[in-house]
Amino acid sequence: MSTDEMRQEQQFITGLHARLDQLREQAEESVRDALVPAGNGHQARLERDVLVAEQSGLLSAIHAGENGLCFGRLDFRDGTVHHIGRIGIRQNDPSRTPLVIDWRADVARPFYLATGHTPMGLRRRRHITTEGRTVTALHDELMDLSDPTRTGHEGADADEVLLAALDAARTGRMHDIVRTIQAEQDSIIRAPHQGVMVVEGGPGTGKTVVALHRAAYLLYEHRELLARRAVLIVGPNPAFLSYIGDVLPSLGETGVLLATLGELFPGVRATGTDTPAAAEVKGRAAMAEVLAKALRDRQTVPEWATEIDHDDYGTLFLERAMAEDARWRARESGLPHNLARPHFAFHIIDALTGQLAERIGADPFGGPNLLGPDDIAQMGKEIATSPEVHAAIDELWPLLTPQEFVADFLAEPVHLDDEPAGLIRRQGGPWTQADVPLLDEAAELLGEDDSAARAAAEAERQERIAYAQGVLELSAGSETYEFEDEESEVLAAHDVIDAERMAERHEEADHRSAAERAAADRTWAFGHIVVDEAQELSAMAWRLLMRRIPTRSMTLVGDPAQTADIAGLGSWERVLEPYVADRWEHVRLGVNYRTPAEIMEVAAGFLRVHDPSYEPPSSVRSTGVRPWARRVGADGLATAAAREAGAARAGGRVAVVAPAVLHASLLTELPDAGHGSEPDLTRDVVLLDARQAKGLEFDTVLVVEPAEFGVSDLYVALTRATQRLGVLHTGDLPVGLGELAAADAADGRGQTPR
């Protein structure tokens, strides 16, 4: 019976992949055919572009979903059978009967929610394990205990599949959990997309991967809306984004933008580093008002008057009162700085024109001005085109870019107390992640004067129209009429289309995906935003993100207990109250799937010293491997780290988590560990600091010099391991880890020889 069941599932999987190959070939053929020019008509090109986009998306989903294509089967009491997989596939016949159901479909929910107490109509639930296209194992769960049928693949433990997945060696990339979604996770994944959902959970609770599956579900459920507006995933650092980068593609979703906060201002990539104190100052909510005041300082007036040389009319005097009136009028427009500048310029030019008209046209006998309206208008045009006048206007109300304005502000941070100003003062250098919200705020204050771009676009449009008109005239001139007395029944091109419409049809279409267009557009409004490690973001960072999601459709992921950045708000109430008041939903994940009980006991004991009320998530498994700590001499630290990391490599991937100041010395003994802002997480051994390790997991973690970490950073470092945890230290261990060293000393594992 067992062999028959395996054979049947293997036949099904083989047939399913054959159908997948067929779909792939059809999509590839469609793309090839579509790329062959089929005509120059606008409609033909539009249809081709749509077809290429659709088939390319299908190909991406096929390639991404092939691994583990089908992972489950549902046998209902009424005899219905459904196979569950990463993407939905139908038979190639008129019936279009589903071969495999997409895991996000409602009919697939019993795979994640059914229990013996609430079977949801199920008789049996089957987990199918494959390697490539080969079925390697089956695991059946009986929902109807009265059913006498047995397959030989029934498991005594319903969590067997979950535990096997948790015990699997790590690869340096986060895997999806589509085969092992738990009930509490499923309810979050399928929650309505409107509004803000906060997913909180301690280390190892799967909050990140749940949020990613939620993004995949929302793209499935609201395809038209979210595919058009795109989904944004915001991560804490490039290493983290690399780590999670395969999850959504493995679920067939490729139209998502992954970015750090430092990548959310087009044209800027933040590679610099701030001190924690400087980042905290830049992240304060008050910085918005500080920047606004600094910008008002750039809208100046002369102390008395500015002399402007004019070739035809002599010297003009731009007086203080004149400039003050123009500035007031420009500010009253309510427009951003750059967009209000034309108002300022208009009033200055108008006032100078009046000044000059009064000087030239004044009647010496006190009568009305001798200049007529046409004379004054001509005079105004000459002043408006004067380079000297515009130079004076530029001095008083300069046209600014966000980069220019913020760079000038950081060089001299006005409207800040001396100490905060000193912390952030900087002359040049690369932009930092904390600078990006300042740039975004500056862009809002300045506005974008796109008049030149619009003028250029209009000029290009007129050229296309002129060209189209010439084509139509040429077409008309080439016509011959044999019967001049009779009206021709043959329609020429100019009879069915005019030059303007013809030019519009030949405009180049934008073939970029929504995610690509969003990445290049600061004002893009996303359909949904997922923020990981959300507790770390500053008030200014939240201002940036909220501008990009006016609908407030967000999934926020984090744990206030792990807040390490002093700029972070930590409290969800402090984050959300300015934007949605109390209209947000909060869920907490309480099960730790990553960290074994032995390691979690050590980490929780450490944190309780600093927060006695802390309640850690409950670990679902125990490995029987106790964490250890060893004291070494300072000159032997790198050697000891290399020895321990080398010994641990046989058990999977290893992370050496150490303070950044020690990385150079550690690399002398760990040259292949890599480091930097974007470490390669697929290496057998990788060197990280605690901030880089956030959200990641490894088979073995070696924490070096724990006393040098802050409380939150050390807690993060202690909770990254899925199997084994070791600690190397040269001085005393931090309070809360003393029992770890005492236990090792009792085993004779204390001092390591130099």
XYZ file of C-alpha atoms in Angstrom, residues 5-673:
669
model
C 0.695 5.638 -2.639
C 4.197 6.843 -3.440
C 3.846 5.637 -7.031
C 0.519 7.427 -7.482
C 1.862 10.708 -6.129
C 4.990 10.387 -8.252
C 2.858 9.902 -11.355
C 0.831 12.959 -10.452
C 3.931 15.103 -9.838
C 5.475 13.909 -13.100
C 2.319 14.816 -15.018
C 2.105 18.153 -13.234
C 5.626 19.092 -14.247
C 4.907 17.994 -17.802
C 2.010 20.444 -17.854
C 4.284 23.090 -16.352
C 6.840 22.482 -19.097
C 4.074 22.849 -21.656
C 3.006 26.170 -20.168
C 6.619 27.324 -20.153
C 7.109 26.441 -23.815
C 3.872 28.188 -24.768
C 4.850 31.324 -22.868
C 8.344 31.367 -24.370
C 6.910 30.903 -27.856
C 4.410 33.705 -27.280
C 7.174 36.052 -26.198
C 9.327 35.138 -29.221
C 6.432 35.649 -31.602
C 5.436 38.912 -29.995
C 8.949 40.306 -30.306
C 8.880 39.791 -34.071
C 7.610 43.075 -35.594
C 4.060 42.489 -36.765
C 3.401 45.961 -38.029
C 3.883 49.597 -37.118
C 0.359 50.280 -36.005
C -0.129 51.627 -32.501
C -2.742 48.982 -31.701
C -0.453 46.172 -32.857
C 2.436 47.459 -30.765
C 0.199 47.912 -27.727
C -1.124 44.377 -28.008
C 2.424 43.085 -28.407
C 3.616 44.937 -25.292
C 0.718 43.664 -23.206
C 1.307 40.104 -24.391
C 5.039 40.277 -23.653
C 4.368 41.617 -20.155
C 1.769 38.949 -19.399
C 3.816 36.043 -20.715
C 7.026 37.276 -19.096
C 5.218 37.441 -15.778
C 3.913 33.921 -16.306
C 7.428 32.689 -17.093
C 8.770 34.268 -13.910
C 6.054 32.577 -11.850
C 6.724 29.223 -13.526
C 10.472 29.379 -12.928
C 10.017 30.510 -9.326
C 7.334 27.980 -8.422
C 8.896 24.856 -9.905
C 10.815 23.892 -6.776
C 8.332 22.237 -4.445
C 5.579 22.883 -6.968
C 3.055 20.663 -5.169
C 3.431 20.014 -1.443
C 0.051 18.836 -0.201
C -3.213 17.059 -0.841
C -6.648 17.417 0.720
C -9.053 14.449 0.743
C -12.566 15.555 1.654
C -15.291 13.343 3.063
C -17.412 13.856 -0.043
C -14.696 12.301 -2.187
C -13.267 15.569 -3.510
C -9.491 15.647 -3.780
C -7.373 18.787 -4.202
C -3.628 19.041 -4.567
C -2.131 22.212 -3.075
C 0.913 24.001 -4.495
C 2.803 27.247 -4.911
C 0.934 28.326 -8.038
C -2.353 27.251 -9.575
C -2.203 25.061 -12.697
C -5.128 23.854 -14.808
C -5.533 20.996 -17.270
C -4.987 21.699 -20.942
C -8.525 20.939 -22.064
C -11.811 22.828 -22.416
C -12.796 21.976 -18.836
C -9.773 23.845 -17.436
C -10.036 21.636 -14.355
C -7.499 22.609 -11.665
C -4.587 20.203 -11.380
C -3.122 22.007 -8.385
C -4.706 24.720 -6.242
C -2.781 27.872 -5.366
C -2.051 27.838 -1.620
C -3.701 31.244 -1.302
C -7.106 30.121 -2.592
C -9.910 29.757 -0.034
C -10.315 26.068 -0.824
C -6.722 25.529 0.373
C -7.340 26.906 3.872
C -8.112 23.501 5.457
C -4.537 22.511 4.677
C -3.452 25.063 7.302
C -6.405 25.233 9.681
C -8.090 21.836 9.893
C -7.735 19.841 13.123
C -9.245 16.636 14.427
C -11.614 18.767 16.486
C -12.471 21.021 13.529
C -11.792 18.952 10.387
C -13.404 21.467 7.989
C -14.833 18.620 5.944
C -11.525 16.790 5.585
C -10.982 13.068 5.774
C -7.211 13.221 5.333
C -4.452 15.823 4.919
C -1.260 14.812 3.152
C 2.139 16.521 3.140
C 4.204 15.720 0.044
C 7.981 16.138 0.196
C 9.896 16.363 -3.075
C 13.445 16.847 -4.249
C 13.306 18.355 -7.699
C 10.629 16.336 -9.458
C 10.954 13.245 -7.278
C 8.621 12.423 -4.397
C 10.751 11.502 -1.390
C 8.234 11.260 1.449
C 4.548 11.370 2.330
C 3.060 12.293 5.683
C -0.654 11.741 6.240
C -2.821 13.172 9.007
C -6.210 11.601 9.662
C -8.919 14.136 10.340
C -11.708 11.545 10.477
C -10.608 8.967 13.055
C -13.530 6.717 12.152
C -12.134 6.256 8.647
C -10.690 2.706 8.511
C -8.542 3.408 5.425
C -4.802 3.534 6.086
C -2.028 4.371 3.641
C 1.006 3.436 5.709
C 2.173 7.060 5.743
C 0.213 8.205 8.787
C 2.379 10.072 11.303
C 2.031 9.771 15.035
C 3.110 13.375 15.460
C 1.149 16.011 13.540
C 4.112 18.395 13.874
C 6.562 16.030 12.220
C 6.695 18.005 8.957
C 7.088 21.325 10.781
C 9.901 20.048 12.995
C 11.709 18.528 10.022
C 11.626 21.911 8.273
C 12.872 23.696 11.400
C 15.754 21.275 11.856
C 16.904 21.537 8.238
C 20.296 23.165 7.666
C 20.224 26.837 6.683
C 21.318 27.975 3.224
C 22.006 31.670 3.762
C 18.624 32.553 2.250
C 15.233 32.669 3.916
C 12.850 29.963 2.725
C 9.111 30.322 2.381
C 6.913 28.522 4.912
C 4.154 27.744 2.459
C 4.248 24.028 3.426
C 4.129 24.665 7.174
C 1.975 27.755 7.757
C 0.428 27.516 11.222
C -3.089 28.608 12.152
C -2.047 31.830 13.932
C 0.124 32.712 10.957
C -2.624 31.978 8.434
C -5.023 34.406 10.109
C -2.446 37.191 9.753
C -1.550 36.308 6.182
C -5.185 36.443 5.040
C -6.271 39.509 7.016
C -7.914 42.337 4.990
C -5.423 44.627 3.296
C -7.029 47.903 4.383
C -5.489 49.747 7.312
C -2.408 49.108 9.409
C -1.609 45.696 10.875
C 1.187 45.426 13.422
C 2.741 41.967 13.668
C 4.789 41.782 16.847
C 6.813 38.832 18.012
C 9.990 37.875 19.768
C 12.981 36.263 18.071
C 12.221 33.274 15.897
C 8.450 33.721 15.797
C 8.435 33.990 12.012
C 6.999 37.487 11.868
C 9.090 38.460 8.843
C 8.252 35.422 6.750
C 4.581 35.769 7.740
C 4.605 39.368 6.512
C 6.156 38.271 3.208
C 3.514 35.583 2.751
C 0.901 38.209 3.569
C 2.291 40.347 0.743
C 2.059 37.346 -1.602
C -1.514 36.680 -0.496
C -2.579 40.306 -0.992
C -1.066 40.309 -4.483
C -3.111 37.198 -5.238
C -6.333 38.495 -3.701
C -6.083 42.073 -5.029
C -4.046 41.459 -8.163
C -5.360 44.288 -10.316
C -4.931 46.989 -7.658
C -1.588 45.959 -6.197
C 0.045 44.951 -9.465
C -0.721 48.458 -10.723
C 0.419 50.280 -7.582
C 3.159 47.815 -6.497
C 4.067 46.547 -3.043
C 7.057 47.939 -1.150
C 9.085 45.828 1.299
C 11.338 47.934 3.550
C 14.198 46.130 5.299
C 16.824 47.302 7.789
C 19.935 46.691 5.670
C 21.099 45.253 2.315
C 22.157 41.937 3.899
C 18.630 41.410 5.190
C 17.085 42.179 1.800
C 19.471 39.692 0.197
C 18.450 37.135 2.824
C 14.700 37.462 2.141
C 15.052 38.097 -1.596
C 14.041 34.579 -2.700
C 10.837 34.275 -0.657
C 8.364 36.147 -2.843
C 9.778 34.867 -6.165
C 9.451 31.311 -4.805
C 5.755 32.062 -4.347
C 5.419 33.318 -7.922
C 5.514 37.027 -7.049
C 8.195 39.115 -8.742
C 6.571 42.569 -9.039
C 7.628 43.778 -5.589
C 10.130 46.492 -4.687
C 12.590 45.593 -1.911
C 14.527 48.532 -0.491
C 16.220 49.876 2.582
C 15.284 53.290 3.888
C 18.510 54.596 2.369
C 17.296 53.641 -1.115
C 13.943 55.431 -1.028
C 15.101 58.734 -2.492
C 15.640 58.313 -6.259
C 19.139 59.217 -7.333
C 20.612 58.764 -3.852
C 22.152 55.640 -2.361
C 23.072 56.101 1.281
C 26.475 54.525 1.880
C 27.694 56.732 4.717
C 27.431 56.013 8.428
C 26.243 58.252 11.238
C 27.099 57.964 14.883
C 24.081 56.749 16.898
C 23.802 60.188 18.481
C 23.807 61.939 15.095
C 21.195 59.535 13.698
C 19.007 60.210 16.735
C 19.142 63.969 16.189
C 18.395 63.657 12.471
C 15.475 61.356 13.218
C 13.652 63.657 15.628
C 10.183 64.797 14.633
C 11.269 68.375 15.346
C 13.642 68.212 12.371
C 10.693 68.841 10.045
C 10.141 72.265 11.588
C 13.882 72.921 11.768
C 14.215 72.338 8.028
C 11.175 74.507 7.318
C 12.719 77.367 9.293
C 16.071 76.879 7.566
C 14.338 77.138 4.203
C 12.573 80.331 5.201
C 16.012 81.716 5.984
C 16.919 81.159 2.318
C 14.053 83.475 1.272
C 15.894 86.728 1.940
C 15.486 90.456 1.342
C 18.215 93.121 0.945
C 19.229 95.068 4.029
C 18.437 98.345 2.275
C 18.389 97.995 -1.502
C 20.162 96.029 -4.217
C 21.476 97.958 -7.184
C 20.862 96.315 -10.555
C 22.664 97.625 -13.627
C 20.471 97.798 -16.715
C 22.073 98.676 -20.052
C 19.107 100.603 -21.453
C 17.688 102.276 -18.366
C 20.592 102.725 -15.989
C 20.533 101.473 -12.405
C 17.464 99.849 -10.903
C 16.974 99.671 -7.145
C 15.483 96.489 -5.662
C 14.402 97.977 -2.336
C 13.833 96.081 0.914
C 10.121 96.946 1.089
C 9.669 95.828 -2.498
C 11.298 92.439 -1.736
C 9.362 92.012 1.518
C 6.071 92.516 -0.302
C 7.058 90.017 -3.021
C 8.168 87.490 -0.393
C 4.912 87.847 1.515
C 2.875 87.334 -1.630
C 4.917 84.277 -2.650
C 4.530 82.712 0.794
C 0.821 83.436 0.789
C 0.471 81.343 -2.362
C 0.920 78.289 -0.136
C 3.153 76.658 -2.721
C 6.454 74.903 -1.998
C 9.577 77.028 -2.251
C 10.563 76.304 -5.862
C 6.987 76.527 -7.126
C 6.425 79.800 -5.280
C 9.560 81.313 -6.803
C 7.809 82.446 -10.036
C 5.330 84.393 -7.859
C 8.215 86.097 -6.105
C 9.909 86.841 -9.434
C 6.703 88.210 -10.973
C 6.136 90.682 -8.148
C 9.785 91.800 -8.200
C 9.677 92.344 -11.977
C 6.332 94.134 -11.687
C 7.667 96.426 -8.951
C 10.867 97.213 -10.898
C 8.792 97.932 -13.997
C 6.667 100.361 -11.994
C 9.792 101.967 -10.570
C 11.276 102.438 -14.035
C 8.008 103.671 -15.541
C 7.723 106.251 -12.794
C 11.275 107.414 -13.444
C 10.973 107.670 -17.246
C 7.369 108.639 -17.784
C 6.815 111.026 -14.894
C 5.210 114.350 -15.962
C 7.370 117.185 -14.576
C 4.213 119.218 -14.125
C 2.505 116.589 -11.967
C 0.223 115.166 -14.629
C -0.429 111.481 -15.432
C 2.409 109.208 -16.530
C 3.415 109.952 -20.074
C 4.010 106.267 -20.973
C 1.196 104.292 -22.496
C 0.244 100.698 -21.504
C 2.113 99.280 -24.493
C 5.282 101.181 -23.530
C 5.108 99.892 -19.945
C 4.416 96.334 -21.122
C 7.460 96.429 -23.416
C 9.545 97.795 -20.572
C 8.360 94.931 -18.356
C 9.376 92.362 -20.966
C 12.870 93.810 -21.140
C 13.249 93.735 -17.359
C 11.891 90.172 -17.249
C 14.599 89.018 -19.675
C 17.413 90.889 -17.968
C 20.150 88.507 -16.682
C 21.036 91.045 -13.998
C 17.476 91.098 -12.675
C 17.314 87.302 -12.569
C 20.663 87.154 -10.798
C 19.247 89.438 -8.099
C 16.112 87.268 -7.820
C 18.266 84.128 -7.556
C 20.164 85.694 -4.697
C 17.002 86.437 -2.744
C 14.928 83.368 -3.615
C 17.259 80.674 -5.017
C 16.071 77.658 -6.953
C 17.238 74.710 -4.822
C 17.517 70.942 -5.090
C 16.946 68.788 -1.993
C 20.590 67.691 -2.127
C 21.858 71.284 -2.229
C 19.594 72.424 0.563
C 20.289 69.521 2.958
C 24.044 69.650 2.280
C 24.058 73.378 3.115
C 21.978 72.727 6.230
C 24.301 69.982 7.496
C 27.299 72.239 6.915
C 25.679 74.767 9.249
C 22.689 73.273 11.138
C 20.762 76.405 12.068
C 17.798 76.435 14.476
C 19.379 73.655 16.563
C 20.968 73.920 19.970
C 24.758 73.876 19.974
C 25.120 70.239 21.046
C 22.700 68.703 18.495
C 24.110 70.970 15.793
C 27.609 69.781 16.573
C 26.544 66.146 16.394
C 25.224 66.379 12.840
C 27.472 69.091 11.360
C 29.201 67.732 8.265
C 31.105 69.103 5.296
C 30.593 66.781 2.341
C 30.875 62.996 2.466
C 28.400 60.316 1.347
C 24.764 60.455 2.340
C 23.728 58.355 5.325
C 20.494 56.466 5.893
C 19.411 59.110 8.409
C 19.924 61.791 5.721
C 17.374 60.260 3.355
C 14.293 61.320 5.375
C 15.802 64.830 5.524
C 16.160 64.826 1.734
C 12.581 63.652 1.393
C 11.354 66.366 3.752
C 13.351 68.927 1.786
C 11.780 67.715 -1.465
C 8.342 68.292 0.052
C 9.286 71.776 1.217
C 10.922 72.720 -2.071
C 8.575 71.151 -4.579
C 9.770 70.300 -8.051
C 9.786 73.047 -10.617
C 9.128 70.934 -13.677
C 8.341 73.856 -15.971
C 11.537 73.304 -17.984
C 10.815 69.584 -18.332
C 7.224 70.299 -19.344
C 8.408 72.875 -21.881
C 10.867 70.383 -23.339
C 8.189 67.692 -23.492
C 5.810 70.091 -25.222
C 8.497 71.078 -27.727
C 9.136 67.410 -28.464
C 5.390 66.859 -28.842
C 5.125 69.725 -31.308
C 7.997 68.250 -33.312
C 6.158 64.933 -33.515
C 2.996 66.716 -34.620
C 4.904 68.655 -37.278
C 6.491 65.460 -38.523
C 3.107 63.707 -38.569
C 1.587 66.649 -40.451
C 4.317 66.371 -43.058
C 3.636 62.647 -43.459
C -0.082 63.316 -43.932
C 0.547 66.088 -46.457
C 2.924 63.849 -48.374
C 0.262 61.155 -48.367
C -2.318 63.604 -49.641
C 0.002 64.926 -52.359
C 0.647 61.456 -53.724
C -3.034 60.749 -54.390
C -4.266 60.713 -58.004
C -7.868 61.088 -59.046
C -8.998 59.675 -62.350
C -12.523 61.025 -61.981
C -12.255 64.626 -60.921
C -15.972 65.170 -61.346
C -16.884 62.478 -58.865
C -16.184 62.431 -55.141
C -13.602 59.785 -54.384
C -14.771 56.946 -52.163
C -11.181 56.021 -51.237
C -10.260 57.278 -47.753
C -6.824 58.817 -47.413
C -4.824 58.892 -44.152
C -5.784 62.524 -43.415
C -9.467 61.556 -43.666
C -9.317 59.256 -40.618
C -6.633 60.786 -38.399
C -5.213 64.234 -37.775
C -1.568 65.050 -37.096
C -1.954 65.400 -33.323
C -3.616 62.011 -32.856
C -1.092 60.398 -35.164
C 1.786 61.842 -33.123
C 0.235 60.587 -29.855
C -0.035 57.067 -31.225
C 3.677 56.986 -31.937
C 4.800 58.011 -28.471
C 7.122 55.504 -26.842
C 5.339 53.355 -24.256
C 6.828 52.916 -20.783
C 7.600 49.193 -20.549
C 8.927 49.266 -16.993
C 7.131 47.287 -14.311
C 5.200 49.103 -11.593
C 7.996 48.321 -9.115
C 10.634 49.765 -11.479
C 8.616 52.918 -12.060
C 7.975 53.260 -8.325
C 11.693 53.024 -7.559
C 12.355 56.012 -9.822
C 9.445 58.168 -8.609
C 9.649 59.775 -5.165
C 5.964 60.677 -5.239
C 4.751 57.161 -6.088
C 1.811 55.936 -3.979
C 2.189 52.217 -3.236
C -0.691 49.791 -2.895
C 0.748 48.206 0.258
C 3.917 48.587 2.325
C 5.592 46.020 4.559
C 8.130 47.380 7.058
C 10.443 44.967 8.847
C 12.200 45.904 12.109
C 9.700 48.750 12.181
C 10.463 49.593 15.806
C 13.872 50.940 14.704
C 12.573 53.690 12.432
C 12.773 57.313 13.493
C 9.960 59.841 13.434
C 11.406 61.403 10.275
C 11.616 57.998 8.605
C 7.928 57.437 9.308
C 7.100 60.780 7.687
C 8.851 59.560 4.526
C 7.033 56.217 4.479
C 3.593 57.643 5.190
C 3.915 59.940 2.168
C 4.261 56.833 0.027
C 1.110 55.138 1.317
C -1.787 57.620 1.516
C -4.237 54.713 1.953
C -2.328 53.573 5.074
C -2.423 49.956 3.878
C 0.577 48.590 5.781
C 1.987 45.568 7.566
C 4.469 46.560 10.268
C 6.751 43.890 11.687
C 8.933 44.166 14.743
C 9.569 43.730 18.425
C 9.940 46.732 20.752
C 12.109 44.568 23.024
C 14.699 44.469 20.237
C 14.865 48.233 19.671
C 18.555 49.068 19.400
C 18.633 52.354 17.504
C 18.267 55.334 19.856
C 16.411 57.096 17.033
C 13.771 54.350 16.994
C 10.352 55.086 18.437
C 9.949 51.604 19.914
C 6.322 52.024 20.960
C 3.675 51.298 18.312
C 1.466 54.009 19.787
C 4.190 56.610 19.282
C 4.705 55.437 15.714
C 1.086 55.356 14.593
C -0.799 57.930 16.646
C 0.184 60.910 14.420
C -1.086 59.114 11.311
C -3.949 56.770 12.176
C -4.667 57.540 15.860
C -5.898 54.266 17.382
C -7.232 52.808 14.129
C -4.770 49.943 13.778
C -4.719 46.243 14.538
C -2.137 44.562 16.728
C -1.332 40.836 16.736
C 1.424 39.065 18.623
C 3.089 35.817 17.648
C 3.970 33.811 20.733
C 5.647 30.680 19.354
C 9.382 30.564 18.675
C 10.067 28.332 15.683
C 13.757 29.188 15.241
C 15.474 29.237 18.634
C 15.802 25.987 20.618
C 14.614 26.061 24.214
C 18.169 25.755 25.533
C 19.311 28.914 23.748
C 16.119 30.853 24.426
C 16.453 30.186 28.143
C 19.880 31.855 28.154
C 18.751 34.852 26.051
C 15.562 35.392 28.064
C 17.452 35.132 31.340
C 19.825 37.851 30.172
C 17.018 40.180 29.076
C 15.010 39.697 32.285
C 17.894 41.233 34.252
C 17.135 44.470 32.418
C 13.361 43.989 32.039
C 11.909 41.692 34.738
C 8.491 41.728 33.041
C 9.791 40.272 29.779
C 8.023 37.124 28.599
C 9.835 35.322 25.781
C 8.071 33.361 23.040
C 7.744 29.638 23.691
C 10.182 27.472 21.743
C 8.570 24.532 19.946
C 11.659 22.358 20.047
C 14.675 21.361 22.066
C 17.980 20.165 20.621
C 19.626 18.917 23.806
C 22.686 21.052 22.977
C 23.497 23.513 25.737
C 25.026 26.930 24.899
C 28.564 27.503 26.147
C 30.861 30.380 27.081
C 34.663 30.447 27.192
C 37.084 33.034 28.432
C 40.241 33.569 26.383
C 43.193 35.921 26.398
C 42.858 39.068 24.317
C 45.736 38.062 22.045
C 44.131 34.674 21.418
C 40.600 35.881 20.653
C 40.845 35.748 16.845
C 42.521 32.338 16.936
C 39.858 30.937 19.264
C 37.082 32.353 17.073
C 38.595 30.795 13.961
C 39.010 27.430 15.696
C 35.429 27.351 16.992
C 33.955 28.561 13.681
C 35.950 25.969 11.772
C 34.759 23.173 14.059
C 31.135 24.288 13.688
C 31.164 24.392 9.862
C 30.381 20.705 9.655
C 27.039 21.415 11.282
C 25.905 24.036 8.774
C 26.357 27.756 8.312
C 28.118 29.751 11.002
C 27.808 33.406 11.977
C 30.520 35.094 14.020
C 28.764 38.090 15.586
C 31.252 40.605 16.952
C 31.491 44.360 17.531
C 32.524 46.137 14.331
C 35.759 47.400 15.940
C 36.974 43.793 16.208
C 36.257 42.787 12.615
C 39.674 43.722 11.238
C 41.528 41.609 13.812
C 39.124 38.679 13.448
C 39.567 38.663 9.678
C 43.249 37.916 10.115
C 42.179 34.431 11.236
C 38.873 34.313 9.320
C 39.869 35.637 5.875
C 37.002 33.872 4.113
C 34.271 35.135 6.461
